[in-house]
């Protein structure tokens, strides 16, 4: 299927609105995307035009977005672009929506603390709980004290 998939980097412009629908959870918010360019005359970065998109999220993404996003948060949104035009009451209008597949905080502009959401109970057997792997790098002083293990070559 031919779809326009985009990645938009901007700021949350409105507080996410969360709704429980018959088809499942849904959330929407406005995303402000402002281009920036280097003004060579002034030798400084300048804000360009701001585009506004309505971002739609569904199911677990909607629940997590509504619980994680606030106005002003820098975010990255990936999804399907949908541009619609219509004439209502003699006025023509155009809207640009993003049907989100992924939303995340822009870590180039701040930090974020990730927490896994709980999985809904489906009544099916789940995989046994496994301990989370230790991905932390040991402190530098403890690394230098550890001798590498010898490797037997045959």
Tab-separated table of C-alpha atoms in Angstrom, residues 55-119:
chain	number	residue	atom	x	y	z
A	55	UNK	CA	-1.207	13.620	16.138
A	56	UNK	CA	-3.522	10.643	16.671
A	57	UNK	CA	-2.432	7.650	18.752
A	58	UNK	CA	-4.383	4.450	19.354
A	59	UNK	CA	-4.346	1.486	21.730
A	60	UNK	CA	-1.339	1.225	24.072
A	61	UNK	CA	0.445	4.105	22.338
A	62	UNK	CA	-2.511	6.354	23.241
A	63	UNK	CA	-2.432	5.297	26.892
A	64	UNK	CA	1.325	5.803	27.164
A	65	UNK	CA	1.302	9.139	25.294
A	66	UNK	CA	-1.462	10.546	27.490
A	67	UNK	CA	0.453	9.518	30.609
A	68	UNK	CA	3.849	10.742	29.405
A	69	UNK	CA	3.428	13.937	27.371
A	70	UNK	CA	2.907	17.514	28.525
A	71	UNK	CA	2.679	20.837	26.730
A	72	UNK	CA	6.135	21.996	25.648
A	73	UNK	CA	7.764	18.562	25.653
A	74	UNK	CA	10.177	18.057	22.736
A	75	UNK	CA	9.093	14.915	20.880
A	76	UNK	CA	9.767	12.828	17.806
A	77	UNK	CA	6.681	11.404	16.090
A	78	UNK	CA	6.735	8.795	13.333
A	79	UNK	CA	3.557	7.931	11.503
A	80	UNK	CA	1.334	8.124	8.447
A	81	UNK	CA	0.698	11.613	7.082
A	82	UNK	CA	-2.927	12.314	6.185
A	83	UNK	CA	-3.767	15.623	4.509
A	84	UNK	CA	-7.451	16.419	4.126
A	85	UNK	CA	-9.217	19.296	2.407
A	86	UNK	CA	-12.890	20.201	2.671
A	87	UNK	CA	-15.349	23.023	2.246
A	88	UNK	CA	-17.594	23.775	5.218
A	89	UNK	CA	-20.028	26.647	5.375
A	90	UNK	CA	-18.387	28.224	2.345
A	91	UNK	CA	-14.930	28.095	3.912
A	92	UNK	CA	-12.227	25.853	2.532
A	93	UNK	CA	-9.840	24.281	5.030
A	94	UNK	CA	-6.957	21.853	5.018
A	95	UNK	CA	-5.709	19.752	7.901
A	96	UNK	CA	-2.567	17.697	8.278
A	97	UNK	CA	-2.816	14.750	10.672
A	98	UNK	CA	-0.275	12.159	11.696
A	99	UNK	CA	-1.548	8.678	12.536
A	100	UNK	CA	1.276	7.867	14.962
A	101	UNK	CA	3.151	4.575	14.967
A	102	UNK	CA	5.788	5.757	17.474
A	103	UNK	CA	6.180	8.751	19.792
A	104	UNK	CA	9.149	9.538	21.991
A	105	UNK	CA	10.846	12.362	23.823
A	106	UNK	CA	13.616	14.075	21.840
A	107	UNK	CA	16.710	13.118	23.840
A	108	UNK	CA	18.824	15.642	21.939
A	109	UNK	CA	16.988	18.305	23.957
A	110	UNK	CA	16.657	16.697	27.396
A	111	UNK	CA	16.493	13.496	29.396
A	112	UNK	CA	13.666	11.075	30.006
A	113	UNK	CA	13.067	8.227	32.458
A	114	UNK	CA	11.567	5.199	30.713
A	115	UNK	CA	9.191	2.879	32.558
A	116	UNK	CA	7.683	-0.196	30.974
A	117	UNK	CA	3.904	-0.203	30.978
A	118	UNK	CA	2.155	-3.230	32.374
A	119	UNK	CA	0.742	-5.596	29.813
